[in-house]
Amino acid sequence: MNLKKIIEPIGDSNVTLQERLFRLLTLVGLIGMALAVIMGIAAGESALNNIGMILGFIIFFGLIYFSIHFHKIQTGAVIIGGLLVYLVMPFNFLTTGGLYGGGSSWYLLAMVFVALLVENKIKYVLMVSGLFISWGSYILAYFYPSLIAMHTVEMAYIDSAVSMTVVTILTCGMLLFQNSIYRSANRMARQQKREIEELNRAQNRFFSSMSHEIRTPINTIIGLNEMILRETDSDEVAADARNIQAASKMLLALINDILDMSKIESGKMDIVSVSYDVGAMLSDIVNMIWVRAKEKGLEFHVDVDQKMPSQLLGDEVRIKQVLVNVLNNAVKYTNEGSVTLSIQCRKKERGCAQVVYSVADTGMGIKKENIPYLFNAFKRVDEEKNRHIEGTGLGLSIVKQLVDLMGGDVSVNSIYTKGTTFIITLPQEIDAEEEIGDIDIEARHAINARKYYRRSFEAPRARILIVDDNDANLMVEEKLLRDTKVQTETACSGAECLQKTLHNRYDVILMDHLMPEMDGVACLHEIRMQAGGLNQETPVVVLTANADGENQRLYKREGFDGYLTKPVTGGQLEAELLKHLPREIVNLADRKDSFGVMQTPFVERTKKKELLLISTDSVADLPKEMTDKHRIAVMPYRVVTEGGEFIDGLETGTDGVLSYIRSGREAHSKSPSVAEYEAFFAEQLTKAQSVIHLTMSGKVSKGYENALVASESFDNVEVIDTGHLSSGMGIIVLQAAAYAASDMSKEDVIEKIRQISFQIRTSFIVDDTEYLLRAGRISPRVNAICKAFMVHPVLVLKNSKMLVGAIMIGTQKTVWRKYIESVLKNVGRIDKRLLFITHAGLSNEELQEIERMVREKIDFDEIIYQKASPAISINCGTGAFGLLFMLNSSAMTSK
């Protein structure tokens, strides 16, 4: 390797920045070391010093060769930096006069080398250790000056001056070179950014042009197909026409997805809120999906909240696009069973609402590890299994980004092989408080029913001018308006339009945008300024295939009175004309017998879902009437005995378990497995949009850990460790259910749960320590001592762990009273509304005696006797009971 090979790539922009710096700095180092050797020889320094410098020069050169030849720049930089910091610089300092030579200056060059070239943590290790070594060199020179090889006075000045000059020039040169590299890199980055932006603009122009060109023939297909539906008397022809219409709309949806992906990536996607009819929108969505569902033999269920407002303010086009994509995805990945669309509404203050759309299927489901990649563009999960299913891979990515743009949220719950549920929540404004009510699905969507078109008005005296350079579009629009009896005229260009507007007065003009010679915008301005023209004030509605928000703003800015996109339906044309036609020439039709929607098979009403459901485990020790009243779902633990496993509370009871243990046989409780929790959560999500599951303390049981793992398959399941057990945990569950019933959001409920968990007090007094021995909590010797001296431990939950908090000595009733007085001593801090006396194997007389003692201390509003679940009783044993209650929030604040 020669110097030319080192120098040439320094100015090559194709070489990495790090390598260019490395070559420059190592070249500087070689020059510096060569100067040092020459100066040492000239000054007549010791042979040892000169030999050392020459040897260092050779090693340094060899390391440079190794690093560049084998492309190990970072490795070479670390080795050279270490040698400089730990060996070369201290040696140079001690052998070139110390403080009175140039060694101090060369320390600076070594630190610059490390700072510029070495990466990661090793950089800071070398820099910090380099500082300590430099300080150590100065201290060594101060206390042991004899170790320093001193220069003559003349040589000291020369060495110091030359070293300072060389190091200053080289350091400044390196920094200036680095700055020039960064400036060059910034220029290249800006140029690349401009090229990317131009590429994006070209891509957007292409997609926009493609969308326009495809929408034009689709407009003809859909328009003529609608005329077939209006006029045919054949059920078979009507069914075929409906299939054509659904397929055309699906094609249009795919085109919109591609165009919208481009807009989203370039940051030009707009959300345009309009007032829309909820029923009409849902009917349109269902009509697009049912054909594919029918082809696959799937049932299609629809459930709409009766309290849903009939008119909302939102981006109807985008909402429809989101739902169609999710529904289409559900149909694609479901081979048998059903697809269900559910819509619910939660009204908020100031005319706002949270609308929750849920799409559930019985398809193949999604593997847990694939869920994080579900919304990636062009990514298809489980590719091997799904390779035969058609699709662009854009649908769910667009769904996620559109929902985010609308300020909403999308989540997914899925169990592999069992099905998937997508939940989309969108904030919208209420435009009409009238509720949608009980939609007559049979009337709107009777199986194989026909759509009988009913015109919305007649206006025989109305004159409409349609301007479009495409003859097929003119034909379609004339046909769609035929039943309204309006008088239509057509023009194939802007020039022909101006000739007609000069001599004829029209009530409305429908104007295409992109036309040769004179486009629609220029034609509009000519009409407004036409000398002697008869239509300077006539409403002009743009009817175009340009469907993006940027063009909508353009049309509004240029002065168009309305906006319609192709493909257009007869209903849309009539609705727009009704906005602009003079009322005196319009005769409105009676629409009671017309639903204005297409028929849809397989549509049934399903059971309404709750927005939020609270669930817990059987160890919460709550009375069944309470869990039923508050609609709390309960996941049972299991009791494991020598005879097998039994479901807690269903297949075995507390008394049976205690009797079993008293007979000398072993039993223990077992938390549900991950698979059992997954099945439980999946079932609850058929009843609610979201679930909050409250578990026993994770430090006492594996239930929390298993439930948490299971919840990873569901976006809408939140698992919370209450830090408590038994009825202490039950009190938290009851509070959470009350919050959920008050329409509090899931996030607020979770926050409230975390707050009140600190207010709960959980403790038990044990009557027989034999059970603690069997549970492994105490040794046989401790058990023998407790029995001999009538010792009764008090188990207290602290920091989510069950610990022995106190020891009571005496007869049963004596220790009862001591325990009650101890637990209820801070009367003013205790919430007196509710107390649980949770017990294992106590009689009614014993419970009444305990209640009497309690009421002597505090008169609670309600005291509930609750038999502990078998899973809890196993660890406490017969005769154990606990007082479980909540502290006042004010007491917690003062604390």
PDB file of N, CA and C in Angstrom, residues 778-842:
ATOM      1  N   ILE A 778     -45.763 -22.234  56.709  1.00  0.00           N
ATOM      2  CA  ILE A 778     -45.055 -22.341  57.984  1.00  0.00           C
ATOM      3  C   ILE A 778     -44.466 -23.748  58.105  1.00  0.00           C
ATOM      4  N   SER A 779     -43.490 -23.891  59.035  1.00  0.00           N
ATOM      5  CA  SER A 779     -42.839 -25.190  59.248  1.00  0.00           C
ATOM      6  C   SER A 779     -43.627 -25.998  60.276  1.00  0.00           C
ATOM      7  N   PRO A 780     -43.386 -27.317  60.338  1.00  0.00           N
ATOM      8  CA  PRO A 780     -44.067 -28.142  61.350  1.00  0.00           C
ATOM      9  C   PRO A 780     -43.809 -27.662  62.777  1.00  0.00           C
ATOM     10  N   ARG A 781     -42.593 -27.201  63.080  1.00  0.00           N
ATOM     11  CA  ARG A 781     -42.290 -26.732  64.436  1.00  0.00           C
ATOM     12  C   ARG A 781     -43.118 -25.511  64.781  1.00  0.00           C
ATOM     13  N   VAL A 782     -43.212 -24.544  63.856  1.00  0.00           N
ATOM     14  CA  VAL A 782     -44.013 -23.339  64.107  1.00  0.00           C
ATOM     15  C   VAL A 782     -45.477 -23.719  64.287  1.00  0.00           C
ATOM     16  N   ASN A 783     -45.954 -24.670  63.502  1.00  0.00           N
ATOM     17  CA  ASN A 783     -47.334 -25.121  63.618  1.00  0.00           C
ATOM     18  C   ASN A 783     -47.590 -25.718  65.003  1.00  0.00           C
ATOM     19  N   ALA A 784     -46.656 -26.537  65.509  1.00  0.00           N
ATOM     20  CA  ALA A 784     -46.803 -27.148  66.832  1.00  0.00           C
ATOM     21  C   ALA A 784     -46.837 -26.093  67.927  1.00  0.00           C
ATOM     22  N   ILE A 785     -45.985 -25.057  67.796  1.00  0.00           N
ATOM     23  CA  ILE A 785     -45.961 -23.979  68.807  1.00  0.00           C
ATOM     24  C   ILE A 785     -47.275 -23.221  68.798  1.00  0.00           C
ATOM     25  N   CYS A 786     -47.796 -22.914  67.588  1.00  0.00           N
ATOM     26  CA  CYS A 786     -49.053 -22.167  67.474  1.00  0.00           C
ATOM     27  C   CYS A 786     -50.204 -22.922  68.135  1.00  0.00           C
ATOM     28  N   LYS A 787     -50.243 -24.228  67.940  1.00  0.00           N
ATOM     29  CA  LYS A 787     -51.329 -25.027  68.526  1.00  0.00           C
ATOM     30  C   LYS A 787     -51.198 -25.108  70.039  1.00  0.00           C
ATOM     31  N   ALA A 788     -49.949 -25.228  70.521  1.00  0.00           N
ATOM     32  CA  ALA A 788     -49.732 -25.366  71.965  1.00  0.00           C
ATOM     33  C   ALA A 788     -50.111 -24.100  72.718  1.00  0.00           C
ATOM     34  N   PHE A 789     -49.853 -22.940  72.130  1.00  0.00           N
ATOM     35  CA  PHE A 789     -50.098 -21.675  72.834  1.00  0.00           C
ATOM     36  C   PHE A 789     -51.315 -20.915  72.291  1.00  0.00           C
ATOM     37  N   MET A 790     -52.181 -21.604  71.498  1.00  0.00           N
ATOM     38  CA  MET A 790     -53.408 -21.012  70.935  1.00  0.00           C
ATOM     39  C   MET A 790     -53.088 -19.721  70.165  1.00  0.00           C
ATOM     40  N   VAL A 791     -52.063 -19.815  69.297  1.00  0.00           N
ATOM     41  CA  VAL A 791     -51.637 -18.669  68.489  1.00  0.00           C
ATOM     42  C   VAL A 791     -52.449 -18.641  67.186  1.00  0.00           C
ATOM     43  N   HIS A 792     -52.977 -17.458  66.846  1.00  0.00           N
ATOM     44  CA  HIS A 792     -53.764 -17.284  65.631  1.00  0.00           C
ATOM     45  C   HIS A 792     -53.111 -16.186  64.784  1.00  0.00           C
ATOM     46  N   PRO A 793     -52.452 -16.559  63.680  1.00  0.00           N
ATOM     47  CA  PRO A 793     -51.825 -15.528  62.831  1.00  0.00           C
ATOM     48  C   PRO A 793     -52.873 -14.696  62.082  1.00  0.00           C
ATOM     49  N   VAL A 794     -52.559 -13.429  61.874  1.00  0.00           N
ATOM     50  CA  VAL A 794     -53.380 -12.549  61.041  1.00  0.00           C
ATOM     51  C   VAL A 794     -52.623 -12.332  59.727  1.00  0.00           C
ATOM     52  N   LEU A 795     -53.223 -12.771  58.621  1.00  0.00           N
ATOM     53  CA  LEU A 795     -52.611 -12.604  57.299  1.00  0.00           C
ATOM     54  C   LEU A 795     -53.052 -11.269  56.710  1.00  0.00           C
ATOM     55  N   VAL A 796     -52.088 -10.439  56.342  1.00  0.00           N
ATOM     56  CA  VAL A 796     -52.367  -9.095  55.819  1.00  0.00           C
ATOM     57  C   VAL A 796     -51.729  -8.963  54.443  1.00  0.00           C
ATOM     58  N   LEU A 797     -52.457  -8.348  53.501  1.00  0.00           N
ATOM     59  CA  LEU A 797     -51.914  -8.122  52.169  1.00  0.00           C
ATOM     60  C   LEU A 797     -51.152  -6.799  52.157  1.00  0.00           C
ATOM     61  N   LYS A 798     -49.839  -6.869  51.977  1.00  0.00           N
ATOM     62  CA  LYS A 798     -49.001  -5.675  51.912  1.00  0.00           C
ATOM     63  C   LYS A 798     -48.105  -5.772  50.690  1.00  0.00           C
ATOM     64  N   ASN A 799     -48.066  -4.694  49.922  1.00  0.00           N
ATOM     65  CA  ASN A 799     -47.270  -4.668  48.690  1.00  0.00           C
ATOM     66  C   ASN A 799     -47.577  -5.868  47.802  1.00  0.00           C
ATOM     67  N   SER A 800     -48.880  -6.184  47.732  1.00  0.00           N
ATOM     68  CA  SER A 800     -49.404  -7.273  46.897  1.00  0.00           C
ATOM     69  C   SER A 800     -48.977  -8.659  47.373  1.00  0.00           C
ATOM     70  N   LYS A 801     -48.380  -8.764  48.568  1.00  0.00           N
ATOM     71  CA  LYS A 801     -47.979 -10.059  49.124  1.00  0.00           C
ATOM     72  C   LYS A 801     -48.761 -10.336  50.391  1.00  0.00           C
ATOM     73  N   MET A 802     -49.108 -11.622  50.603  1.00  0.00           N
ATOM     74  CA  MET A 802     -49.798 -12.025  51.808  1.00  0.00           C
ATOM     75  C   MET A 802     -48.754 -12.372  52.869  1.00  0.00           C
ATOM     76  N   LEU A 803     -48.712 -11.560  53.934  1.00  0.00           N
ATOM     77  CA  LEU A 803     -47.731 -11.719  54.987  1.00  0.00           C
ATOM     78  C   LEU A 803     -48.428 -11.889  56.335  1.00  0.00           C
ATOM     79  N   VAL A 804     -47.708 -12.421  57.323  1.00  0.00           N
ATOM     80  CA  VAL A 804     -48.231 -12.486  58.687  1.00  0.00           C
ATOM     81  C   VAL A 804     -48.048 -11.104  59.295  1.00  0.00           C
ATOM     82  N   GLY A 805     -49.164 -10.404  59.478  1.00  0.00           N
ATOM     83  CA  GLY A 805     -49.101  -9.038  59.967  1.00  0.00           C
ATOM     84  C   GLY A 805     -49.166  -8.919  61.473  1.00  0.00           C
ATOM     85  N   ALA A 806     -49.740  -9.902  62.132  1.00  0.00           N
ATOM     86  CA  ALA A 806     -49.854  -9.861  63.593  1.00  0.00           C
ATOM     87  C   ALA A 806     -50.127 -11.264  64.102  1.00  0.00           C
ATOM     88  N   ILE A 807     -49.982 -11.444  65.423  1.00  0.00           N
ATOM     89  CA  ILE A 807     -50.275 -12.726  66.082  1.00  0.00           C
ATOM     90  C   ILE A 807     -51.221 -12.459  67.239  1.00  0.00           C
ATOM     91  N   MET A 808     -52.341 -13.162  67.252  1.00  0.00           N
ATOM     92  CA  MET A 808     -53.322 -13.044  68.330  1.00  0.00           C
ATOM     93  C   MET A 808     -53.269 -14.327  69.171  1.00  0.00           C
ATOM     94  N   ILE A 809     -53.266 -14.192  70.513  1.00  0.00           N
ATOM     95  CA  ILE A 809     -53.219 -15.340  71.417  1.00  0.00           C
ATOM     96  C   ILE A 809     -54.468 -15.350  72.281  1.00  0.00           C
ATOM     97  N   GLY A 810     -55.076 -16.492  72.389  1.00  0.00           N
ATOM     98  CA  GLY A 810     -56.258 -16.612  73.245  1.00  0.00           C
ATOM     99  C   GLY A 810     -57.294 -17.524  72.655  1.00  0.00           C
ATOM    100  N   THR A 811     -58.476 -17.516  73.312  1.00  0.00           N
ATOM    101  CA  THR A 811     -59.578 -18.324  72.812  1.00  0.00           C
ATOM    102  C   THR A 811     -60.119 -17.718  71.529  1.00  0.00           C
ATOM    103  N   GLN A 812     -61.026 -18.466  70.870  1.00  0.00           N
ATOM    104  CA  GLN A 812     -61.525 -18.042  69.571  1.00  0.00           C
ATOM    105  C   GLN A 812     -62.153 -16.656  69.623  1.00  0.00           C
ATOM    106  N   LYS A 813     -63.110 -16.444  70.538  1.00  0.00           N
ATOM    107  CA  LYS A 813     -63.817 -15.163  70.582  1.00  0.00           C
ATOM    108  C   LYS A 813     -62.907 -14.035  71.035  1.00  0.00           C
ATOM    109  N   THR A 814     -61.934 -14.378  71.890  1.00  0.00           N
ATOM    110  CA  THR A 814     -60.987 -13.352  72.340  1.00  0.00           C
ATOM    111  C   THR A 814     -60.167 -12.826  71.166  1.00  0.00           C
ATOM    112  N   VAL A 815     -59.668 -13.755  70.342  1.00  0.00           N
ATOM    113  CA  VAL A 815     -58.845 -13.301  69.215  1.00  0.00           C
ATOM    114  C   VAL A 815     -59.713 -12.635  68.144  1.00  0.00           C
ATOM    115  N   TRP A 816     -60.994 -13.058  68.036  1.00  0.00           N
ATOM    116  CA  TRP A 816     -61.891 -12.366  67.106  1.00  0.00           C
ATOM    117  C   TRP A 816     -61.969 -10.888  67.458  1.00  0.00           C
ATOM    118  N   ARG A 817     -62.219 -10.620  68.751  1.00  0.00           N
ATOM    119  CA  ARG A 817     -62.394  -9.237  69.191  1.00  0.00           C
ATOM    120  C   ARG A 817     -61.099  -8.443  69.001  1.00  0.00           C
ATOM    121  N   LYS A 818     -59.969  -9.059  69.335  1.00  0.00           N
ATOM    122  CA  LYS A 818     -58.683  -8.371  69.160  1.00  0.00           C
ATOM    123  C   LYS A 818     -58.446  -8.029  67.689  1.00  0.00           C
ATOM    124  N   TYR A 819     -58.753  -9.006  66.832  1.00  0.00           N
ATOM    125  CA  TYR A 819     -58.562  -8.791  65.380  1.00  0.00           C
ATOM    126  C   TYR A 819     -59.453  -7.662  64.873  1.00  0.00           C
ATOM    127  N   ILE A 820     -60.723  -7.672  65.264  1.00  0.00           N
ATOM    128  CA  ILE A 820     -61.674  -6.649  64.795  1.00  0.00           C
ATOM    129  C   ILE A 820     -61.260  -5.269  65.283  1.00  0.00           C
ATOM    130  N   GLU A 821     -60.886  -5.158  66.538  1.00  0.00           N
ATOM    131  CA  GLU A 821     -60.468  -3.854  67.078  1.00  0.00           C
ATOM    132  C   GLU A 821     -59.190  -3.359  66.405  1.00  0.00           C
ATOM    133  N   SER A 822     -58.291  -4.303  66.097  1.00  0.00           N
ATOM    134  CA  SER A 822     -57.041  -3.918  65.438  1.00  0.00           C
ATOM    135  C   SER A 822     -57.280  -3.403  64.026  1.00  0.00           C
ATOM    136  N   VAL A 823     -58.143  -4.116  63.280  1.00  0.00           N
ATOM    137  CA  VAL A 823     -58.369  -3.756  61.878  1.00  0.00           C
ATOM    138  C   VAL A 823     -59.196  -2.482  61.745  1.00  0.00           C
ATOM    139  N   LEU A 824     -60.151  -2.282  62.665  1.00  0.00           N
ATOM    140  CA  LEU A 824     -61.077  -1.142  62.544  1.00  0.00           C
ATOM    141  C   LEU A 824     -60.723   0.001  63.495  1.00  0.00           C
ATOM    142  N   LYS A 825     -59.471   0.100  63.877  1.00  0.00           N
ATOM    143  CA  LYS A 825     -59.108   1.111  64.886  1.00  0.00           C
ATOM    144  C   LYS A 825     -59.184   2.538  64.358  1.00  0.00           C
ATOM    145  N   ASN A 826     -58.897   2.744  63.058  1.00  0.00           N
ATOM    146  CA  ASN A 826     -58.942   4.108  62.493  1.00  0.00           C
ATOM    147  C   ASN A 826     -60.335   4.378  61.927  1.00  0.00           C
ATOM    148  N   VAL A 827     -61.285   4.612  62.810  1.00  0.00           N
ATOM    149  CA  VAL A 827     -62.696   4.708  62.419  1.00  0.00           C
ATOM    150  C   VAL A 827     -62.923   5.805  61.382  1.00  0.00           C
ATOM    151  N   GLY A 828     -62.307   6.965  61.567  1.00  0.00           N
ATOM    152  CA  GLY A 828     -62.566   8.109  60.692  1.00  0.00           C
ATOM    153  C   GLY A 828     -62.084   7.926  59.269  1.00  0.00           C
ATOM    154  N   ARG A 829     -61.165   6.986  59.031  1.00  0.00           N
ATOM    155  CA  ARG A 829     -60.606   6.792  57.695  1.00  0.00           C
ATOM    156  C   ARG A 829     -61.355   5.745  56.881  1.00  0.00           C
ATOM    157  N   ILE A 830     -62.279   5.024  57.508  1.00  0.00           N
ATOM    158  CA  ILE A 830     -62.917   3.879  56.854  1.00  0.00           C
ATOM    159  C   ILE A 830     -64.210   4.294  56.166  1.00  0.00           C
ATOM    160  N   ASP A 831     -64.379   3.822  54.908  1.00  0.00           N
ATOM    161  CA  ASP A 831     -65.625   4.035  54.164  1.00  0.00           C
ATOM    162  C   ASP A 831     -66.684   3.098  54.751  1.00  0.00           C
ATOM    163  N   LYS A 832     -67.733   3.666  55.315  1.00  0.00           N
ATOM    164  CA  LYS A 832     -68.715   2.885  56.078  1.00  0.00           C
ATOM    165  C   LYS A 832     -69.842   2.331  55.219  1.00  0.00           C
ATOM    166  N   ARG A 833     -69.750   2.476  53.907  1.00  0.00           N
ATOM    167  CA  ARG A 833     -70.850   2.025  53.060  1.00  0.00           C
ATOM    168  C   ARG A 833     -70.920   0.508  52.931  1.00  0.00           C
ATOM    169  N   LEU A 834     -69.765  -0.184  52.938  1.00  0.00           N
ATOM    170  CA  LEU A 834     -69.799  -1.620  52.655  1.00  0.00           C
ATOM    171  C   LEU A 834     -68.660  -2.339  53.361  1.00  0.00           C
ATOM    172  N   LEU A 835     -68.985  -3.502  53.961  1.00  0.00           N
ATOM    173  CA  LEU A 835     -67.985  -4.374  54.565  1.00  0.00           C
ATOM    174  C   LEU A 835     -68.287  -5.811  54.160  1.00  0.00           C
ATOM    175  N   PHE A 836     -67.251  -6.506  53.706  1.00  0.00           N
ATOM    176  CA  PHE A 836     -67.378  -7.942  53.452  1.00  0.00           C
ATOM    177  C   PHE A 836     -66.801  -8.703  54.645  1.00  0.00           C
ATOM    178  N   ILE A 837     -67.579  -9.649  55.170  1.00  0.00           N
ATOM    179  CA  ILE A 837     -67.053 -10.635  56.118  1.00  0.00           C
ATOM    180  C   ILE A 837     -66.934 -11.936  55.327  1.00  0.00           C
ATOM    181  N   THR A 838     -65.739 -12.170  54.821  1.00  0.00           N
ATOM    182  CA  THR A 838     -65.503 -13.332  53.977  1.00  0.00           C
ATOM    183  C   THR A 838     -64.913 -14.438  54.838  1.00  0.00           C
ATOM    184  N   HIS A 839     -65.509 -15.624  54.765  1.00  0.00           N
ATOM    185  CA  HIS A 839     -65.182 -16.662  55.750  1.00  0.00           C
ATOM    186  C   HIS A 839     -65.086 -18.032  55.096  1.00  0.00           C
ATOM    187  N   ALA A 840     -64.564 -18.960  55.889  1.00  0.00           N
ATOM    188  CA  ALA A 840     -64.476 -20.359  55.455  1.00  0.00           C
ATOM    189  C   ALA A 840     -65.006 -21.250  56.569  1.00  0.00           C
ATOM    190  N   GLY A 841     -66.207 -21.795  56.373  1.00  0.00           N
ATOM    191  CA  GLY A 841     -66.753 -22.794  57.290  1.00  0.00           C
ATOM    192  C   GLY A 841     -67.331 -22.261  58.584  1.00  0.00           C
ATOM    193  N   LEU A 842     -67.725 -20.985  58.657  1.00  0.00           N
ATOM    194  CA  LEU A 842     -68.354 -20.458  59.860  1.00  0.00           C
ATOM    195  C   LEU A 842     -69.863 -20.622  59.775  1.00  0.00           C
TER     196      LEU A 842
END
